[in-house]
Coordinates of N, CA, C and O in Angstrom, one line a residue:
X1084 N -109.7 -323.6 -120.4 CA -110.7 -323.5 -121.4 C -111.7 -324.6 -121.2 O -111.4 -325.8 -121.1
X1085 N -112.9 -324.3 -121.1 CA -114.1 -325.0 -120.7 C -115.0 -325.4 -121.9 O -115.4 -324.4 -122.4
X1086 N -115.5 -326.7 -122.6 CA -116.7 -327.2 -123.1 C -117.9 -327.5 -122.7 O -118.3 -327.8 -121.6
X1087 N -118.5 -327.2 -123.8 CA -120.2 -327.5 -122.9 C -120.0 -329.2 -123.4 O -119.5 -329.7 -124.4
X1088 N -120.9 -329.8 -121.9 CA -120.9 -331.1 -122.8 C -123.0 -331.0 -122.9 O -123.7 -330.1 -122.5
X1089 N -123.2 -331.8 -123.3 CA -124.4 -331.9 -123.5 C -125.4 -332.5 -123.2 O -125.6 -333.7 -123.7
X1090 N -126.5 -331.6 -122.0 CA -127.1 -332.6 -121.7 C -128.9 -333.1 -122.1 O -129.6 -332.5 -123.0
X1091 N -129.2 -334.0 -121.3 CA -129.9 -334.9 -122.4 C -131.3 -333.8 -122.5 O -132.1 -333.7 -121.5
X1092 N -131.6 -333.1 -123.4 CA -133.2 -332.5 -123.3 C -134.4 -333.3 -122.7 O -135.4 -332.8 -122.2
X1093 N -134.1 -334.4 -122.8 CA -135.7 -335.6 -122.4 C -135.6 -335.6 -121.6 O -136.6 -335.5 -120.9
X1094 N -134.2 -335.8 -120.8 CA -134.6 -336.5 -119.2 C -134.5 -335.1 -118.7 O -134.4 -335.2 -117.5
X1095 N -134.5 -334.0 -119.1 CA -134.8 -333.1 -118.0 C -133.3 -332.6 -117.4 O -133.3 -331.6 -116.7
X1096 N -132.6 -332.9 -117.5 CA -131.4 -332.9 -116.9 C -130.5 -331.5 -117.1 O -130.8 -331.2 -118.3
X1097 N -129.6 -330.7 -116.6 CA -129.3 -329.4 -116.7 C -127.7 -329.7 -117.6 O -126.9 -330.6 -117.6
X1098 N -127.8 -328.5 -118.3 CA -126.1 -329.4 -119.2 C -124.8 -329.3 -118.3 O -124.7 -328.1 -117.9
X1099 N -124.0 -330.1 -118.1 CA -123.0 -329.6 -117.4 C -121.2 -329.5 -118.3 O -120.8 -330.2 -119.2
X1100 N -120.9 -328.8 -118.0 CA -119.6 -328.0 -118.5 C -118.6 -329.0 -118.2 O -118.4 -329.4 -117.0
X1101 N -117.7 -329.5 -119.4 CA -116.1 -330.6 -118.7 C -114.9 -329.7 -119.4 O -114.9 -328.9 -120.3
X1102 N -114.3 -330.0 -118.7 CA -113.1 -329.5 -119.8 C -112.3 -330.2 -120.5 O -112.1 -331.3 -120.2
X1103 N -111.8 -329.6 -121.5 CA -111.3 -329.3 -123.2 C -110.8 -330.9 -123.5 O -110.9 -331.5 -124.6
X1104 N -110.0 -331.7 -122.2 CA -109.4 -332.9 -122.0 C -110.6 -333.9 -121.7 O -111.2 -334.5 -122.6
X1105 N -110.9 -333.9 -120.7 CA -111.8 -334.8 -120.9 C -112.9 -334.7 -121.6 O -113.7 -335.7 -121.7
X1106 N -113.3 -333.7 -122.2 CA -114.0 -334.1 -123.6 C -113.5 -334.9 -124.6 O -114.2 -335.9 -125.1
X1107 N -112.1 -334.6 -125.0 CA -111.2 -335.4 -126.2 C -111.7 -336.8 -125.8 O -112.3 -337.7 -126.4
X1108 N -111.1 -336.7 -124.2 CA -111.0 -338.2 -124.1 C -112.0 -339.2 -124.2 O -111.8 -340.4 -124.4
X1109 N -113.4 -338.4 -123.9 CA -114.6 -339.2 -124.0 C -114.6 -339.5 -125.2 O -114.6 -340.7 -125.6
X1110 N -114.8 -338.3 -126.3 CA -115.5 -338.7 -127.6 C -114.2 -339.7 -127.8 O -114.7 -340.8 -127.9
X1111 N -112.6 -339.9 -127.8 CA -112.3 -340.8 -128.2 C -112.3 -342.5 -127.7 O -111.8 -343.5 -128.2
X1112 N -113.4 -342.2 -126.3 CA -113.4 -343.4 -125.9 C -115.0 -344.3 -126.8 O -115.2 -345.5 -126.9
X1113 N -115.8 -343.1 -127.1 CA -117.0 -343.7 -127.8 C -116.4 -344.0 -128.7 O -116.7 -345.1 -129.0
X1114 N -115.5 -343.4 -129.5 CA -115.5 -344.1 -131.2 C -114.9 -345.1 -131.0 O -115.3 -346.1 -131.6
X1115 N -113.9 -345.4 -130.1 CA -113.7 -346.8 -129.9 C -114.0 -347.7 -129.3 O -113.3 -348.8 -129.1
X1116 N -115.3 -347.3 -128.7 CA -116.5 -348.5 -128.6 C -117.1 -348.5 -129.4 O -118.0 -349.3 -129.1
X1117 N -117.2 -347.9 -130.6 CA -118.2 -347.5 -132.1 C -117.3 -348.3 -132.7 O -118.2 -349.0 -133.2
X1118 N -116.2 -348.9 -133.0 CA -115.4 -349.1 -133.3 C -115.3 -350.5 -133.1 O -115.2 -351.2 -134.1
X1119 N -115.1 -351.2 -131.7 CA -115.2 -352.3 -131.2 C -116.1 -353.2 -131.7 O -116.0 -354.3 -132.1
X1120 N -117.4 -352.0 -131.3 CA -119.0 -352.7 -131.8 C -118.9 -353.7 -133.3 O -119.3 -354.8 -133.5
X1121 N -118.1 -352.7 -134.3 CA -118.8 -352.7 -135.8 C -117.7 -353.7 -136.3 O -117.8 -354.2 -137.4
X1122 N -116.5 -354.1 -135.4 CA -115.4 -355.1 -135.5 C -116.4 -356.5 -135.1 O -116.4 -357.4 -135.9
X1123 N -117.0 -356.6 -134.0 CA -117.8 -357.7 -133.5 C -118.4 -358.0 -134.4 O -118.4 -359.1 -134.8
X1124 N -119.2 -356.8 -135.2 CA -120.5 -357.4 -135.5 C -119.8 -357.8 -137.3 O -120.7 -358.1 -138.1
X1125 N -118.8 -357.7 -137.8 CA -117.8 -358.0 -138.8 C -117.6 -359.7 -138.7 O -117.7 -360.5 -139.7
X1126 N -117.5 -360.1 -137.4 CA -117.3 -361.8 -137.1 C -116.2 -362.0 -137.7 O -116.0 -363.2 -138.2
X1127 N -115.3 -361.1 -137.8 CA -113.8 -361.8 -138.6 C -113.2 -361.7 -139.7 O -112.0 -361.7 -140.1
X1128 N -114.5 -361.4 -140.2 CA -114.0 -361.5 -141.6 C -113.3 -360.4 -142.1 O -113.8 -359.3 -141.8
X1129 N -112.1 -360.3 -142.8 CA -111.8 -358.6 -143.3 C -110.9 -358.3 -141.9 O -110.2 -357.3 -142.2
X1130 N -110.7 -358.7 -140.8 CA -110.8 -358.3 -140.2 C -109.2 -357.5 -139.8 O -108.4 -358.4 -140.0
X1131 N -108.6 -356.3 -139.4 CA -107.6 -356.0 -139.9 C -106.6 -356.1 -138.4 O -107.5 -356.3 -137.6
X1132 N -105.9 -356.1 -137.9 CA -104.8 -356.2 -136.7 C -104.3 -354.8 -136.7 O -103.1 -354.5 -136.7
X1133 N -105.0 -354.3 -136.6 CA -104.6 -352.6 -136.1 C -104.2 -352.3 -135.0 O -105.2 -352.1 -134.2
X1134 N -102.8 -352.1 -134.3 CA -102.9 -351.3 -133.3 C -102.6 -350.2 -132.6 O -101.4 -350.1 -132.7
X1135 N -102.9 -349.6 -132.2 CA -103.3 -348.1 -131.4 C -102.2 -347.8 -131.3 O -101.3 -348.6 -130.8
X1136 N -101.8 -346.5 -132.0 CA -100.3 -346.0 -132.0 C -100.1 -345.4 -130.8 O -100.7 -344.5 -130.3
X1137 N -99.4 -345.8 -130.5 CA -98.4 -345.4 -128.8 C -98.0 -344.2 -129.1 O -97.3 -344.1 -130.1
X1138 N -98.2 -342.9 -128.1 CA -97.9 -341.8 -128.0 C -96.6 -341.6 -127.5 O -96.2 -342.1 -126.4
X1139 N -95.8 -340.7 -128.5 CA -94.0 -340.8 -128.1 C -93.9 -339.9 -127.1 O -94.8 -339.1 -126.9
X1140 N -92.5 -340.0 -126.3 CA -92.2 -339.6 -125.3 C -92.3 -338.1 -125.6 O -91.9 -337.7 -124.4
X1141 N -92.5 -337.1 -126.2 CA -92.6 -335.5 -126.7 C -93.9 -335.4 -126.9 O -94.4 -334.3 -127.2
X1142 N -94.6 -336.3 -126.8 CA -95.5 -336.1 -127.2 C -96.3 -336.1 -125.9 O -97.3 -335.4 -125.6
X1143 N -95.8 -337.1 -125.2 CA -96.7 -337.4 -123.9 C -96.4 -335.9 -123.1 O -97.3 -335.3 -122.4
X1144 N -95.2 -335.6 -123.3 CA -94.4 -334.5 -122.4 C -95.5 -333.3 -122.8 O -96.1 -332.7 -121.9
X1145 N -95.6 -333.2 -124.3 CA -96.3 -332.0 -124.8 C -98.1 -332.3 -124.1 O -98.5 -331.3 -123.5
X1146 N -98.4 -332.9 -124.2 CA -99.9 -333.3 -123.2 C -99.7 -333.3 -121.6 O -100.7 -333.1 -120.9
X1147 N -98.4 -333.4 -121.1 CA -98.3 -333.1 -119.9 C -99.0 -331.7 -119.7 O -100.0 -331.4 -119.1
X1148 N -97.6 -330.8 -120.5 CA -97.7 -329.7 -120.6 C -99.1 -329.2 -120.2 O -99.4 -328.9 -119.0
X1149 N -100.0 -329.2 -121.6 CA -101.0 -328.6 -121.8 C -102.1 -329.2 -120.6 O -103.0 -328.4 -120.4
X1150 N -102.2 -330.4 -119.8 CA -102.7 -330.9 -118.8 C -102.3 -329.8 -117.7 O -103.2 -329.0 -117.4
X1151 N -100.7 -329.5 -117.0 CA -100.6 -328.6 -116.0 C -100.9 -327.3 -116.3 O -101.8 -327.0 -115.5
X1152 N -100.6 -326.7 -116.8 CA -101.8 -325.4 -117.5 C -103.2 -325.3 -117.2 O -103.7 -324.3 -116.7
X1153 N -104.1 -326.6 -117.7 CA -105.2 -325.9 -116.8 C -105.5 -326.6 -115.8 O -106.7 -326.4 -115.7
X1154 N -105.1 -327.3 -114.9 CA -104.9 -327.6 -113.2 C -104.1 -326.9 -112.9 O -103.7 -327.3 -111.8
X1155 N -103.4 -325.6 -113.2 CA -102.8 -324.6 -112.6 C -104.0 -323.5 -112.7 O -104.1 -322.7 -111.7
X1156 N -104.7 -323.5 -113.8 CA -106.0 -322.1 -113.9 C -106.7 -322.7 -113.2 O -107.0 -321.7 -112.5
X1157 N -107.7 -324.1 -112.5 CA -108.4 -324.5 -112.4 C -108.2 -324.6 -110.7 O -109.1 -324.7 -109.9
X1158 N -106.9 -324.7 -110.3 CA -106.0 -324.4 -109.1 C -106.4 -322.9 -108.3 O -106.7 -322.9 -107.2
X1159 N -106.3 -321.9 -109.1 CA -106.2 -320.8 -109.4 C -107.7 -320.2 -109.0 O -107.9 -319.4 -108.1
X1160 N -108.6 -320.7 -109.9 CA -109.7 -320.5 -109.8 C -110.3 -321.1 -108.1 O -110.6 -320.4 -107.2
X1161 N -110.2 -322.1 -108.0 CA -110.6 -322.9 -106.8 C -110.2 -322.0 -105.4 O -111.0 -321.8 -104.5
X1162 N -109.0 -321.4 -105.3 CA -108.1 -320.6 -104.8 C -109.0 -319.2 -104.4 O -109.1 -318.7 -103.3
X1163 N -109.4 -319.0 -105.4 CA -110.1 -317.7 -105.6 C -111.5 -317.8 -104.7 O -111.8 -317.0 -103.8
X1164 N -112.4 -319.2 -105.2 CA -113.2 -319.1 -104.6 C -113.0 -319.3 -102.9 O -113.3 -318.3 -102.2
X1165 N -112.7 -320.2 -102.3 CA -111.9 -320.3 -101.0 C -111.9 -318.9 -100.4 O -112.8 -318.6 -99.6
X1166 N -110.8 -317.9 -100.8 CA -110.7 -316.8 -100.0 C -111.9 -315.9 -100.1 O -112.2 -315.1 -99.1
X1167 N -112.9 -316.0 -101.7 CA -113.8 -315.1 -101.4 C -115.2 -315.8 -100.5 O -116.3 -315.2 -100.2
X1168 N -114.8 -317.2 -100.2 CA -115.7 -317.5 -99.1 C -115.6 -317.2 -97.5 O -116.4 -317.0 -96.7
X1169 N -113.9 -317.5 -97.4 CA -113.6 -316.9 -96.1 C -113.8 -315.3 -95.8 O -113.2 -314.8 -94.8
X1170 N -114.6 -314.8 -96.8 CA -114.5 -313.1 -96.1 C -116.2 -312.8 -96.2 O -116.7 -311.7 -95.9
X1171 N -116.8 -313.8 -96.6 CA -118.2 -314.1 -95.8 C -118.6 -314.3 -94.7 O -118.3 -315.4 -94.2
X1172 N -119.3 -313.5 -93.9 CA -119.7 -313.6 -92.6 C -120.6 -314.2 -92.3 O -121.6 -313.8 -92.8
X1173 N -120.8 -315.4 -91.4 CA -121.5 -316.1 -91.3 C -122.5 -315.8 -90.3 O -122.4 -316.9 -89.7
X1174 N -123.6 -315.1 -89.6 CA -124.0 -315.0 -88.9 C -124.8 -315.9 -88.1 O -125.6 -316.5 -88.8
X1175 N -124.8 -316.1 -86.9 CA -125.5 -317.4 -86.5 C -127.3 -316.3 -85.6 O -127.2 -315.3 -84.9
X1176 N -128.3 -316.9 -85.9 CA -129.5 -316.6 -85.7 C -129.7 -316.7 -84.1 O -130.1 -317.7 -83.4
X1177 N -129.5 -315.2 -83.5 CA -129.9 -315.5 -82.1 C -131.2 -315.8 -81.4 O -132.3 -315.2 -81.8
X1178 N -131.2 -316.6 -80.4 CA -132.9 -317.4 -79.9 C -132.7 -316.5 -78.8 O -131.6 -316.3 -78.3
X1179 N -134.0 -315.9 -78.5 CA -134.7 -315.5 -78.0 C -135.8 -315.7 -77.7 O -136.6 -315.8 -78.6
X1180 N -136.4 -315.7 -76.2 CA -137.4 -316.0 -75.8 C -137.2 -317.5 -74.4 O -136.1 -318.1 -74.1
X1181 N -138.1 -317.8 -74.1 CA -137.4 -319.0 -73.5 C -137.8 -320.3 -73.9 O -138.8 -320.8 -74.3
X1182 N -136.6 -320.8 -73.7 CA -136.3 -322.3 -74.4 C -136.1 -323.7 -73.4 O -135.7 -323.7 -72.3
X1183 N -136.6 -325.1 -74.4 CA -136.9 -326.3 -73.5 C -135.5 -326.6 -73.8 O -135.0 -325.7 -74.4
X1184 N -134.6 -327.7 -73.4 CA -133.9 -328.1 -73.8 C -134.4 -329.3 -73.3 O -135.1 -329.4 -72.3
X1185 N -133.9 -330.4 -74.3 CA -133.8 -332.0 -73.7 C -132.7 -332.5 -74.0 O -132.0 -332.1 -74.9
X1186 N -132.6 -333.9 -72.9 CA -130.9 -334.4 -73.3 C -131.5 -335.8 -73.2 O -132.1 -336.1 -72.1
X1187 N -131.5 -336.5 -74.3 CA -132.0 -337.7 -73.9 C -130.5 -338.5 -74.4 O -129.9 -338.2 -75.4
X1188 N -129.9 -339.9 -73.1 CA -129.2 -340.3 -73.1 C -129.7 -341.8 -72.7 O -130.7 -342.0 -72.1
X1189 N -128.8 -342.6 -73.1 CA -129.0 -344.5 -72.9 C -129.4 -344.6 -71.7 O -130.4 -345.3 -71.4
X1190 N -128.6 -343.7 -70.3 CA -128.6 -343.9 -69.2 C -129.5 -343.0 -68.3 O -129.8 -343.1 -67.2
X1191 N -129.8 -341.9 -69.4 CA -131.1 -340.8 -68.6 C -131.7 -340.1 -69.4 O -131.5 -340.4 -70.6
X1192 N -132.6 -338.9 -68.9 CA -133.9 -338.6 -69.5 C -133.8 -336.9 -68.7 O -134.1 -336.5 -67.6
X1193 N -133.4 -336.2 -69.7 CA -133.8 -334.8 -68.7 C -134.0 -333.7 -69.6 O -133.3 -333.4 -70.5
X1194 N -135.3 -333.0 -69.0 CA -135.9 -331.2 -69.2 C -135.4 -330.7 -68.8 O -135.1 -330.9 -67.6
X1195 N -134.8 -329.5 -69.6 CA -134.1 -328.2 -68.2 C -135.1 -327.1 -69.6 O -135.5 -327.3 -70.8
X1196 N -135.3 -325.9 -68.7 CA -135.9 -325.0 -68.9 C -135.3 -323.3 -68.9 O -135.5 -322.8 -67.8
X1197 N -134.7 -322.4 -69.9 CA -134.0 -321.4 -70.1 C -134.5 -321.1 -68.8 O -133.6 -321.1 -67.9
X1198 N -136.0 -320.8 -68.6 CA -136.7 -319.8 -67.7 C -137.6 -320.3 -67.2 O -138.6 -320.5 -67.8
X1199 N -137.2 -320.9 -65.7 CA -138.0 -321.4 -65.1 C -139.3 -321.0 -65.2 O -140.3 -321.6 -65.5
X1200 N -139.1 -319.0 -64.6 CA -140.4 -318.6 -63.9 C -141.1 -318.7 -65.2 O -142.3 -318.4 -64.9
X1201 N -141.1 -318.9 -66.8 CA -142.0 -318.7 -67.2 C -142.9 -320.1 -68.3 O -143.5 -320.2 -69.3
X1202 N -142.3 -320.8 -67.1 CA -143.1 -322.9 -67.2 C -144.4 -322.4 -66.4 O -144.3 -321.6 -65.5
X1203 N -145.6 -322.9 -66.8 CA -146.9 -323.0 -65.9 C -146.4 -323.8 -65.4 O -145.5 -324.4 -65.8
X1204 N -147.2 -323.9 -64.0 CA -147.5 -325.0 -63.1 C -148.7 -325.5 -63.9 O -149.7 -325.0 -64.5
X1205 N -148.3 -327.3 -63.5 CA -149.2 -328.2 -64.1 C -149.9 -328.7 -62.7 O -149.2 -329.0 -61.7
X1206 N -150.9 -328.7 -62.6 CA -151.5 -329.6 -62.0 C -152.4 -330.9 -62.3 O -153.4 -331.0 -63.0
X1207 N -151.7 -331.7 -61.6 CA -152.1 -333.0 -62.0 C -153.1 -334.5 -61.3 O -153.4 -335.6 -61.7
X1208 N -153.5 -333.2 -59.6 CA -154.2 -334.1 -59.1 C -155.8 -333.9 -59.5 O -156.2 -332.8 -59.4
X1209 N -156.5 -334.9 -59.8 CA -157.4 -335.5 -60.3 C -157.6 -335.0 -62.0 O -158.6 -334.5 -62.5
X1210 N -156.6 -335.3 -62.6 CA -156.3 -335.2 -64.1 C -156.6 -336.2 -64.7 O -155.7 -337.0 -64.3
X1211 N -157.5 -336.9 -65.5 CA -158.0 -338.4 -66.1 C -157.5 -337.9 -67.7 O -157.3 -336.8 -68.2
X1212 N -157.4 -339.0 -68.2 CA -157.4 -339.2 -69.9 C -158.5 -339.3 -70.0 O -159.2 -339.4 -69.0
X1213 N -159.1 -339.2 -71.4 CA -160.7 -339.0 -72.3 C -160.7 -340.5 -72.8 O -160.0 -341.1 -73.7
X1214 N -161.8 -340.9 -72.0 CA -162.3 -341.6 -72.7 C -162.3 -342.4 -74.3 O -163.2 -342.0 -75.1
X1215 N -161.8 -343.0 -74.5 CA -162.0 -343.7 -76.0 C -163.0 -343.8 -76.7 O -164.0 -344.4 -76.4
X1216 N -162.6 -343.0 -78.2 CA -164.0 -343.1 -78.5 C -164.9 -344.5 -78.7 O -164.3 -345.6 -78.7
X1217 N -166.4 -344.2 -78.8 CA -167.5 -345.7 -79.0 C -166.7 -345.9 -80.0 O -166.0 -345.1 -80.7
X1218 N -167.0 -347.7 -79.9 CA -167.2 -348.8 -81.1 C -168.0 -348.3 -82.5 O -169.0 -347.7 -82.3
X1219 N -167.7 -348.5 -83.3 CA -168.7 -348.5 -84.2 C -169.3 -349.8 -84.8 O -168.7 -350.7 -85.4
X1220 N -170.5 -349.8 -84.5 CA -171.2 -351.2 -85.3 C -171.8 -351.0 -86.6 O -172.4 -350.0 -87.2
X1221 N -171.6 -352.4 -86.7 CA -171.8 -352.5 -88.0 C -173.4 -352.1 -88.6 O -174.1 -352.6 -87.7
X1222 N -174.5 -351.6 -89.6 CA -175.7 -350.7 -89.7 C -176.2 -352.4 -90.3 O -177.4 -352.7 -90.0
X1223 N -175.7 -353.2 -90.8 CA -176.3 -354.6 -91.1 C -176.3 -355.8 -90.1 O -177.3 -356.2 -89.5
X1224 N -175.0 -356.2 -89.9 CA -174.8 -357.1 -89.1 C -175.1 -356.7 -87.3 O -176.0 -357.3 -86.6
X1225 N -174.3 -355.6 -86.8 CA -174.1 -355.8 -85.7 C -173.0 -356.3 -85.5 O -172.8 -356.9 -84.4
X1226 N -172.3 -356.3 -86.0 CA -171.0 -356.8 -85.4 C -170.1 -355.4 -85.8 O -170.5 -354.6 -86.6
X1227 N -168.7 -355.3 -84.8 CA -168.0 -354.1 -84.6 C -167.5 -353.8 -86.3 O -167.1 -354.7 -87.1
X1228 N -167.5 -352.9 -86.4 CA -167.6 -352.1 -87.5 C -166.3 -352.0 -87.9 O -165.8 -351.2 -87.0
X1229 N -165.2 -352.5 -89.0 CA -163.9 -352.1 -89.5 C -163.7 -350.6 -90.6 O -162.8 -349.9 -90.8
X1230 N -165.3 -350.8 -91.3 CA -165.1 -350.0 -92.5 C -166.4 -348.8 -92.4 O -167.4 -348.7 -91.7
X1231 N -165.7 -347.9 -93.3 CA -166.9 -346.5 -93.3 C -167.9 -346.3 -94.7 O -167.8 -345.2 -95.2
X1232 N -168.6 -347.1 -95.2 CA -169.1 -346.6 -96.7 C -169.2 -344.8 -96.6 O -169.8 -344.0 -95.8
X1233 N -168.2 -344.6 -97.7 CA -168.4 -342.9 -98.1 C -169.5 -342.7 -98.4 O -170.1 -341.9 -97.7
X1234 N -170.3 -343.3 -99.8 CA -171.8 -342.7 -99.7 C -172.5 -342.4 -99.2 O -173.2 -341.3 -99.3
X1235 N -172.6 -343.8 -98.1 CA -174.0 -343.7 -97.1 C -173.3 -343.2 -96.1 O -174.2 -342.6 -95.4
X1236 N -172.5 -343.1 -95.8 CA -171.9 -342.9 -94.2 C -172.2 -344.1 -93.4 O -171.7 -344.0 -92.3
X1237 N -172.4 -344.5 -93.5 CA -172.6 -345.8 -92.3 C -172.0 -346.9 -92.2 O -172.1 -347.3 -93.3
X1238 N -171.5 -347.6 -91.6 CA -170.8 -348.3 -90.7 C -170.5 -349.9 -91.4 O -171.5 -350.6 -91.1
X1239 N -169.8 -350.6 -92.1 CA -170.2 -351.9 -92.1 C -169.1 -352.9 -91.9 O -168.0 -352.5 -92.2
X1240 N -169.3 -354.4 -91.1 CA -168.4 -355.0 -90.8 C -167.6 -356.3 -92.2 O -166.5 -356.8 -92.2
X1241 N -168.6 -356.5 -93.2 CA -168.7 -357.4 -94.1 C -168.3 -357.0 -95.3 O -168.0 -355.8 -95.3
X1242 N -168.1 -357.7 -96.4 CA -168.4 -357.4 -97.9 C -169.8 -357.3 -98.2 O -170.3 -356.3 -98.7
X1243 N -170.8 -358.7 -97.6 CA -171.7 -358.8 -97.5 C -172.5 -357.4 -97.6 O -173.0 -356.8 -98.5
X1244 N -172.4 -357.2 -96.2 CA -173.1 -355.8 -95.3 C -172.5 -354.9 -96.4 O -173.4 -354.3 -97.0
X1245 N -171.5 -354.8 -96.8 CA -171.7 -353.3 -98.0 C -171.8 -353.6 -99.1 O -171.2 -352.8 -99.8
X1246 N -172.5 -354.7 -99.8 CA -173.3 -354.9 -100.7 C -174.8 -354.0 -100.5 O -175.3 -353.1 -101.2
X1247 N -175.4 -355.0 -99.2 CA -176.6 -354.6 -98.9 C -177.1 -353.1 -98.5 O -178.3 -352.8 -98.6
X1248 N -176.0 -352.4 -98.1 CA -175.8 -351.1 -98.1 C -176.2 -350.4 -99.0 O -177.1 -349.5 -98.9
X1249 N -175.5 -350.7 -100.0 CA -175.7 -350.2 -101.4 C -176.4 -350.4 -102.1 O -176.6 -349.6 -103.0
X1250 N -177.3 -351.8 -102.0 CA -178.2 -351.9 -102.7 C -179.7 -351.4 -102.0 O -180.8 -351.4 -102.6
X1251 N -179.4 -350.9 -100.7 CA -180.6 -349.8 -100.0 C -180.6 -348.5 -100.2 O -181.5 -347.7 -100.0
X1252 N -179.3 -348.2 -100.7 CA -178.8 -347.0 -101.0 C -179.2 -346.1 -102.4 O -178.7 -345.0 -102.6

């Protein structure tokens, strides 16, 4: 047998379900921190020497009891779900088409290719990199440009310089 425990509405959080035992056990572990609290905040006075009655041997036996009961349903259940997972078929998504593979290792570096015939040939004699784009300078100073004013669009290297910007602007 299952309890709802309750969860918090503010933080958003979904409620989650304990069972029948460790519910008891919680709420009995708050009141006797509810309990502890209101002893402290007593400072002594009044203060009574109460202690927690020890649960007799029939008694513990009878909480065994009702403890293996539901770790046998809960056994049961778990059981259930297992076999109705093993009779799900898992299918794995076949690839198709052709494929790179790489193996990159401490000691090496290698491409293999499903299908050769269908790699272009690269050619690579007289192949150059592009150029880097221009510098930008700065539209006040002249000096290489770090920053972009969004307004104006234009270029400035200073605080200065995008002052003056702005006040042309």
């Amino acid at each position: 047998q299952r309890g709802s425990g309750r969860g918090s509405e503010s933080s958003g959080r979904p409620e989650r379900s304990f069972r029948s035992t460790t519910q008891l056990r919680s709420e009995a572990s708050k009141t006797a921190a509810i309990d502890a609290a209101q002893r402290r905040n007593e400072g002594g006075k009044g203060r009574r020497q109460e202690e927690e009655r020890r649960l007799t041997q029939a008694e513990l036996l009878e909480e065994a009891k009702v403890t293996a009961v539901d770790n046998e349903k809960d056994l049961q259940r778990l059981v259930r779900i297992e076999e109705d997972m093993k009779k799900v078929v898992w299918r794995k998504r076949e690839l198709t088409g052709p494929r790179i593979v790489v193996v990159s290792r401490k000691d090496h570096f290698s491409i293999s290719f499903s299908d050769p015939a269908s790699v272009p040939a690269l050619n690579w004699e007289g192949a150059s990199a592009q150029p880097p784009p221009p510098k930008q300078v700065c539209a006040i100073t002249g000096k290489p440009a770090k920053y972009l004013d969004p307004k104006t669009g234009q270029y400035y290297a200073t605080l200065e310089a995008f002052k003056k910007l702005r006040a042309n602007a």
